Amino acid sequence: MTKDEIIHHLAHTPLTQLLQQADQVRKKEVGDEVHIRGIIEFSNYCCRSCLYCGLRKENKNISRYRMSPEEIVQLALDIARQGVKTIVLQSGDDFAYSAQTIATIIEQIKQKADVAITLSLGERNFKDFELWKKVGADRYLMKHETADPNLYARLHPGKTLTERLKAISVLKTLNYEIGLGCIVGLPGQTLDTLAEDILLIKQFEADMAGIGPFIPQKDTPLKDHPPGDLELTLKVLSLVRITNQTIHLPVTTALATLDPEQGQLLALGAGANVIMPNFTPQRYEKNYNIYNNKAKVTLALTKNLIKRAGRKSGQGKGGSLKCKKLPKD
Ligand code: SAM
């Protein structure tokens, strides 16, 4: 699809038509399985100043926490015992965890549980990424947030889109399965930008992509900006499925927050095939408030949702499906 075609779909194609097409592609290319990834948000310290995010370092209104390595490993093993085959370790960009500390956490989980590990720790250097891959990390989720370099620079003081994309390229070189993704509804974003987002995901041959609406957070500079539009978010999600047929697409928690009644079901009908229930202990979780009223996605709710959608829970680790098809002779 060309950029103009994508813009046309975003502006004029009825949502129902895109949903139908995305659902057909999803069924044919990745089937009815919905992969469950258990996420642990182990630290809400962050050295960045992203204008939209409640974890930004300037926010003095959240109570900061760090889980100890032992706590993280125990929790990961507990999640694995509940049958979840992927553990996602996420935090703010928190350099208090040295590369070696993270490596030890990965090693200890991998030694004791047969799970895939996805990291989502923000931008680190080549050596850190290399070490974590060597000790067993499988995937890395680093949303590009927006493909517009000027908007990116405005929203991420002191940072550039080029740096972000370079980090993603490094992860790809190191053979991580990579996850990109964007926020829909950022101030100043246009349909042109969203088309660029969709094309960027394609260009990077991403293994997964997180597409979620912007949700305001009360202690950030964007606190008065309206949330992203549900229909537009679903259109972007559908178009990512249509243009990246075997990609893994999570039902984002932001979508569940934007529309607590229908958001997740709608996403499953728009090409999504992954859900990430949250296992962060309650005493910490309430402080990982990247945006207002963040939805609580539990394992029980997730399993129930999969049933309601007429789908089935994924049995394996749900690795990348990109190489599933052999090239034709
Ligand atoms: N530090 C890591 C990083 O930068 O990739 C991971 C943690 S960060 C909090 C996880 C994601 O939260 C970001 O990629 C961003 O898309 C999302 N996020 C933060 N604030 C948001 C908001 N107000 N609305 C929607 N998504 C938001």
Coordinates of C-alpha atoms and ligand atoms in Angstrom, one line a residue:
M1 CA 0.0 0.0 0.0
T2 CA 1.3 3.4 -0.8
K3 CA 1.2 6.3 1.6
D4 CA -1.6 8.0 -0.3
E5 CA -3.7 4.8 -0.2
I6 CA -3.2 4.5 3.5
I7 CA -4.2 8.2 4.0
H8 CA -7.3 7.6 1.9
H9 CA -8.3 4.5 4.0
L10 CA -7.8 6.5 7.2
A11 CA -9.9 9.3 5.9
H12 CA -12.6 7.7 3.9
T13 CA -12.9 3.9 4.2
P14 CA -15.6 2.9 6.6
L15 CA -14.3 1.3 9.8
T16 CA -16.4 -1.8 9.3
Q17 CA -14.8 -2.5 6.0
L18 CA -11.3 -2.2 7.4
L19 CA -12.2 -4.4 10.4
Q20 CA -13.5 -7.1 8.1
Q21 CA -10.4 -7.1 5.9
A22 CA -8.1 -7.1 8.9
D23 CA -10.0 -9.9 10.6
Q24 CA -9.8 -12.0 7.4
V25 CA -6.0 -11.4 7.2
R26 CA -5.6 -12.2 10.9
K27 CA -7.5 -15.5 10.6
K28 CA -5.7 -16.6 7.5
E29 CA -2.2 -15.6 8.5
V30 CA -2.0 -16.0 12.3
G31 CA -5.1 -18.1 13.1
D32 CA -7.4 -17.9 16.1
E33 CA -4.8 -18.2 18.8
V34 CA -4.4 -15.2 21.1
H35 CA -1.0 -15.2 22.8
I36 CA -0.8 -14.2 26.4
R37 CA 2.2 -12.3 27.6
G38 CA 2.6 -11.6 31.3
I39 CA 3.9 -8.1 32.0
I40 CA 5.9 -7.0 35.1
E41 CA 6.3 -3.2 35.4
F42 CA 9.3 -3.5 37.7
S43 CA 10.3 0.2 38.1
N44 CA 8.6 3.5 37.5
Y45 CA 11.8 5.6 37.8
C46 CA 12.6 7.3 34.5
C47 CA 15.4 9.6 33.4
R48 CA 13.3 10.9 30.4
S49 CA 10.9 13.8 30.0
C50 CA 8.3 12.5 27.5
L51 CA 5.6 15.1 27.5
Y52 CA 2.8 12.5 27.5
C53 CA 4.0 10.1 30.1
G54 CA 3.3 10.1 33.9
L55 CA 6.7 8.4 34.6
R56 CA 8.6 11.5 33.2
K57 CA 11.3 12.5 35.6
E58 CA 9.8 16.0 36.3
N59 CA 6.6 14.4 37.8
K60 CA 6.9 14.8 41.5
N61 CA 3.4 13.5 42.1
I62 CA 4.0 9.8 41.8
S63 CA 5.6 7.7 44.4
R64 CA 8.6 5.9 42.8
Y65 CA 9.4 2.2 43.3
R66 CA 11.9 -0.3 42.2
M67 CA 11.4 -4.1 42.6
S68 CA 14.4 -6.0 43.7
P69 CA 15.9 -8.6 41.3
E70 CA 14.8 -11.4 43.6
E71 CA 11.2 -10.1 43.6
I72 CA 11.2 -9.8 39.8
V73 CA 12.6 -13.4 39.3
Q74 CA 10.1 -14.9 41.9
L75 CA 7.2 -13.1 40.2
A76 CA 8.3 -14.2 36.7
L77 CA 8.5 -17.9 37.9
D78 CA 5.1 -17.6 39.5
I79 CA 3.6 -16.2 36.2
A80 CA 5.3 -19.2 34.4
R81 CA 3.7 -21.6 36.8
Q82 CA 0.3 -20.2 35.8
G83 CA 1.0 -21.4 32.2
V84 CA 2.0 -18.0 30.7
K85 CA 4.8 -18.6 28.2
T86 CA 6.1 -15.1 27.7
I87 CA 7.3 -12.7 30.4
V88 CA 7.6 -9.0 29.5
L89 CA 9.9 -7.0 31.8
Q90 CA 9.1 -3.3 31.5
S91 CA 10.3 -0.2 33.3
G92 CA 10.9 3.5 32.8
D93 CA 14.4 4.2 31.4
D94 CA 16.0 3.4 34.7
F95 CA 19.8 3.1 34.7
A96 CA 19.9 2.1 38.4
Y97 CA 19.6 -1.4 37.1
S98 CA 23.0 -2.1 35.7
A99 CA 23.3 -4.2 32.5
Q100 CA 24.7 -7.1 34.7
T101 CA 21.7 -6.9 37.1
I102 CA 19.2 -7.2 34.2
A103 CA 21.3 -10.0 32.7
T104 CA 21.3 -11.9 36.0
I105 CA 17.5 -11.5 36.2
I106 CA 17.1 -12.9 32.6
E107 CA 19.5 -15.8 33.3
Q108 CA 17.7 -16.8 36.5
I109 CA 14.3 -16.8 34.9
K110 CA 15.5 -18.7 31.9
Q111 CA 17.3 -21.3 34.0
K112 CA 14.1 -22.2 35.9
A113 CA 11.3 -21.6 33.4
D114 CA 10.7 -22.4 29.8
V115 CA 9.5 -19.0 28.8
A116 CA 10.3 -16.3 26.2
I117 CA 11.5 -13.0 27.6
T118 CA 10.5 -9.6 26.1
L119 CA 12.4 -6.6 27.4
S120 CA 10.9 -3.0 27.3
L121 CA 13.5 -0.9 29.1
G122 CA 14.0 1.9 26.7
E123 CA 17.2 3.0 25.0
R124 CA 20.5 1.5 26.2
N125 CA 23.8 1.0 24.5
F126 CA 24.9 -1.8 22.1
K127 CA 26.8 -3.6 24.8
D128 CA 23.8 -3.8 27.1
F129 CA 21.5 -5.1 24.4
E130 CA 24.2 -7.6 23.3
L131 CA 24.7 -8.9 26.8
W132 CA 21.0 -9.4 27.4
K133 CA 20.5 -11.2 24.1
K134 CA 23.5 -13.5 24.9
V135 CA 22.0 -14.5 28.2
G136 CA 18.6 -15.4 26.8
A137 CA 16.4 -12.3 26.1
D138 CA 14.3 -13.0 23.0
R139 CA 12.4 -9.9 22.1
Y140 CA 12.5 -6.1 22.7
L141 CA 9.6 -3.8 22.6
M142 CA 10.6 -0.2 21.7
K143 CA 7.7 1.7 20.3
H144 CA 8.9 4.4 17.9
E145 CA 5.9 6.5 19.3
T146 CA 5.6 8.7 16.2
A147 CA 7.3 8.6 12.8
D148 CA 7.3 12.4 12.5
P149 CA 10.8 13.6 13.4
N150 CA 9.7 17.1 14.4
L151 CA 6.8 15.9 16.5
Y152 CA 9.1 13.3 18.1
A153 CA 11.6 16.0 19.1
R154 CA 8.9 18.2 20.6
L155 CA 7.4 15.3 22.7
H156 CA 10.8 13.9 23.8
P157 CA 13.0 16.8 25.0
G158 CA 16.6 16.1 24.3
K159 CA 15.9 13.0 22.2
T160 CA 15.5 12.4 18.5
L161 CA 13.6 9.9 16.3
T162 CA 16.9 9.1 14.6
E163 CA 18.4 7.8 17.9
R164 CA 15.3 5.8 18.6
L165 CA 15.3 4.1 15.2
K166 CA 19.0 3.5 15.5
A167 CA 18.5 1.7 18.8
I168 CA 15.7 -0.4 17.1
S169 CA 18.1 -1.2 14.2
V170 CA 20.8 -2.3 16.7
L171 CA 18.3 -4.7 18.3
K172 CA 17.4 -6.1 14.9
T173 CA 21.1 -6.7 14.1
L174 CA 21.4 -8.6 17.4
N175 CA 18.6 -10.9 16.3
Y176 CA 16.0 -9.8 18.8
E177 CA 12.4 -10.0 17.7
I178 CA 11.5 -6.4 17.6
G179 CA 8.4 -4.4 18.5
L180 CA 7.6 -1.0 17.2
G181 CA 4.4 1.0 17.7
C182 CA 2.9 4.4 17.8
I183 CA 0.5 6.5 19.9
V184 CA -2.7 7.6 18.1
G185 CA -3.9 11.1 18.9
L186 CA -0.8 13.0 19.8
P187 CA -1.0 16.8 19.5
G188 CA -0.1 17.9 16.0
Q189 CA -0.3 14.4 14.5
T190 CA -1.9 14.2 11.1
L191 CA -3.2 11.3 8.9
D192 CA 0.0 11.8 6.9
T193 CA 2.0 11.0 10.1
L194 CA -0.1 8.0 10.9
A195 CA 0.5 6.7 7.4
E196 CA 4.2 7.1 8.0
D197 CA 3.9 5.2 11.2
I198 CA 2.3 2.3 9.4
L199 CA 4.9 2.3 6.7
L200 CA 7.7 2.5 9.2
I201 CA 6.5 -0.7 10.9
K202 CA 6.5 -2.3 7.5
Q203 CA 9.9 -1.0 6.6
F204 CA 11.4 -2.4 9.8
E205 CA 9.8 -5.7 9.2
A206 CA 8.7 -5.6 12.8
D207 CA 7.7 -8.8 14.6
M208 CA 5.2 -7.0 16.7
A209 CA 3.6 -3.5 17.0
G210 CA 1.8 -1.8 19.9
I211 CA -0.9 0.6 18.6
G212 CA -2.7 2.5 21.3
P213 CA -4.5 5.8 21.8
F214 CA -3.0 8.7 23.6
I215 CA -4.5 9.0 27.1
P216 CA -3.9 12.1 29.1
Q217 CA -2.1 11.9 32.4
K218 CA -3.0 14.6 35.0
D219 CA 0.6 15.5 36.0
T220 CA 2.1 16.0 32.5
P221 CA 2.2 18.9 30.1
L222 CA -0.3 17.2 27.9
K223 CA -2.9 16.8 30.7
D224 CA -5.5 18.9 28.9
H225 CA -5.0 17.3 25.5
P226 CA -8.0 15.1 24.5
P227 CA -7.6 11.3 24.3
G228 CA -7.0 9.6 21.0
D229 CA -10.0 8.7 18.9
L230 CA -11.3 5.1 19.2
E231 CA -12.3 4.7 15.6
L232 CA -9.0 6.1 14.3
T233 CA -7.0 3.9 16.6
L234 CA -8.9 0.8 15.3
K235 CA -8.3 1.9 11.7
V236 CA -4.6 2.2 12.3
L237 CA -4.6 -1.2 14.0
S238 CA -6.5 -2.8 11.0
L239 CA -4.2 -1.2 8.5
V240 CA -1.1 -2.5 10.4
R241 CA -2.6 -6.0 10.2
I242 CA -3.4 -5.6 6.5
T243 CA 0.0 -4.3 5.6
N244 CA 2.0 -6.6 7.9
Q245 CA 0.2 -9.8 7.6
T246 CA 2.0 -12.1 10.1
I247 CA 2.9 -9.5 12.7
H248 CA 1.9 -9.9 16.4
L249 CA -0.5 -7.2 17.4
P250 CA -1.3 -6.7 21.1
V251 CA -4.6 -5.4 22.4
T252 CA -3.1 -2.4 24.2
T253 CA -4.0 -1.5 27.7
A254 CA -4.5 2.1 26.5
L255 CA -7.3 0.9 24.3
A256 CA -8.8 -1.0 27.2
T257 CA -8.6 2.3 29.2
L258 CA -10.1 4.4 26.5
D259 CA -13.1 2.1 26.1
P260 CA -13.4 -0.2 29.1
E261 CA -16.5 -1.9 27.8
Q262 CA -15.7 -2.7 24.2
G263 CA -12.1 -1.6 23.5
Q264 CA -10.4 -5.0 23.9
L265 CA -13.0 -6.9 21.9
L266 CA -13.0 -4.4 19.2
A267 CA -9.2 -4.7 19.0
L268 CA -9.4 -8.4 18.7
G269 CA -11.7 -7.8 15.8
A270 CA -9.3 -5.4 14.2
G271 CA -6.4 -7.8 13.7
A272 CA -5.0 -8.1 17.3
N273 CA -3.7 -11.5 18.4
V274 CA -1.9 -10.8 21.7
I275 CA -3.0 -9.7 25.1
M276 CA -0.6 -8.6 27.9
P277 CA -2.2 -9.2 31.4
N278 CA -0.6 -7.2 34.1
F279 CA 1.1 -9.1 37.0
T280 CA 2.8 -6.1 38.7
P281 CA 2.0 -6.4 42.4
Q282 CA -0.8 -4.2 43.4
R283 CA 1.3 -2.1 45.8
Y284 CA 3.5 -1.0 42.9
E285 CA 1.0 -1.1 40.1
K286 CA -1.0 1.8 41.3
N287 CA 2.1 3.9 40.9
Y288 CA 2.9 2.9 37.3
N289 CA 0.4 5.5 36.2
I290 CA 1.7 6.4 32.7
Y291 CA -1.8 7.8 32.0
N292 CA -5.1 8.4 34.0
N293 CA -7.3 5.5 35.1
K294 CA -5.1 2.8 33.5
A295 CA -7.2 -0.4 33.0
K296 CA -6.3 -3.4 35.1
V297 CA -5.9 -6.3 32.7
T298 CA -5.8 -9.6 34.7
L299 CA -5.1 -13.1 33.5
A300 CA -8.6 -14.2 34.4
L301 CA -10.2 -11.3 32.5
T302 CA -7.9 -12.1 29.6
K303 CA -8.9 -15.7 29.4
N304 CA -12.6 -14.7 29.6
L305 CA -12.2 -12.1 26.9
I306 CA -10.5 -14.7 24.5
K307 CA -13.5 -17.0 25.1
R308 CA -16.0 -14.2 24.5
A309 CA -14.3 -13.3 21.3
G310 CA -14.6 -17.0 20.1
R311 CA -10.9 -17.3 20.0
K312 CA -8.4 -19.7 21.8
S313 CA -5.5 -19.1 24.1
G314 CA -2.1 -19.6 22.4
Q315 CA -0.4 -22.7 23.7
G316 CA 3.3 -22.1 22.9
K317 CA 5.6 -19.1 23.3
G318 CA 4.0 -17.3 20.4
G319 CA 7.3 -16.3 18.7
S320 CA 7.6 -14.3 15.5
L321 CA 5.6 -15.7 12.6
K322 CA 7.5 -13.7 10.1
C323 CA 9.6 -16.7 8.8
K324 CA 6.7 -19.1 9.0
K325 CA 6.3 -19.2 5.3
L326 CA 9.2 -20.5 3.2
P327 CA 9.9 -18.5 0.1
K328 CA 8.4 -20.1 -3.0
D329 CA 10.9 -22.3 -5.0
Ligands
SAM1 N1 10.8 3.1 29.0 C1 10.4 2.2 28.0 C2 10.3 2.8 26.7 O1 10.5 4.1 26.6 O2 10.2 2.2 25.7 C3 9.1 1.5 28.3 C4 8.1 2.1 29.3 S1 7.0 3.3 28.5 C5 6.2 3.9 29.9 C6 5.9 2.3 27.7 C7 5.0 2.9 26.7 O3 4.0 3.7 27.4 C8 5.6 3.9 25.7 O4 6.2 3.3 24.6 C9 4.4 4.8 25.3 O5 3.9 4.5 24.0 C10 3.3 4.5 26.4 N2 2.7 5.7 27.0 C11 3.3 6.5 27.9 N3 2.4 7.5 28.2 C12 1.3 7.3 27.4 C13 0.1 8.1 27.3 N4 -0.1 9.2 28.0 N5 -0.8 7.6 26.4 C14 -0.6 6.5 25.7 N6 0.6 5.7 25.8 C15 1.5 6.2 26.6

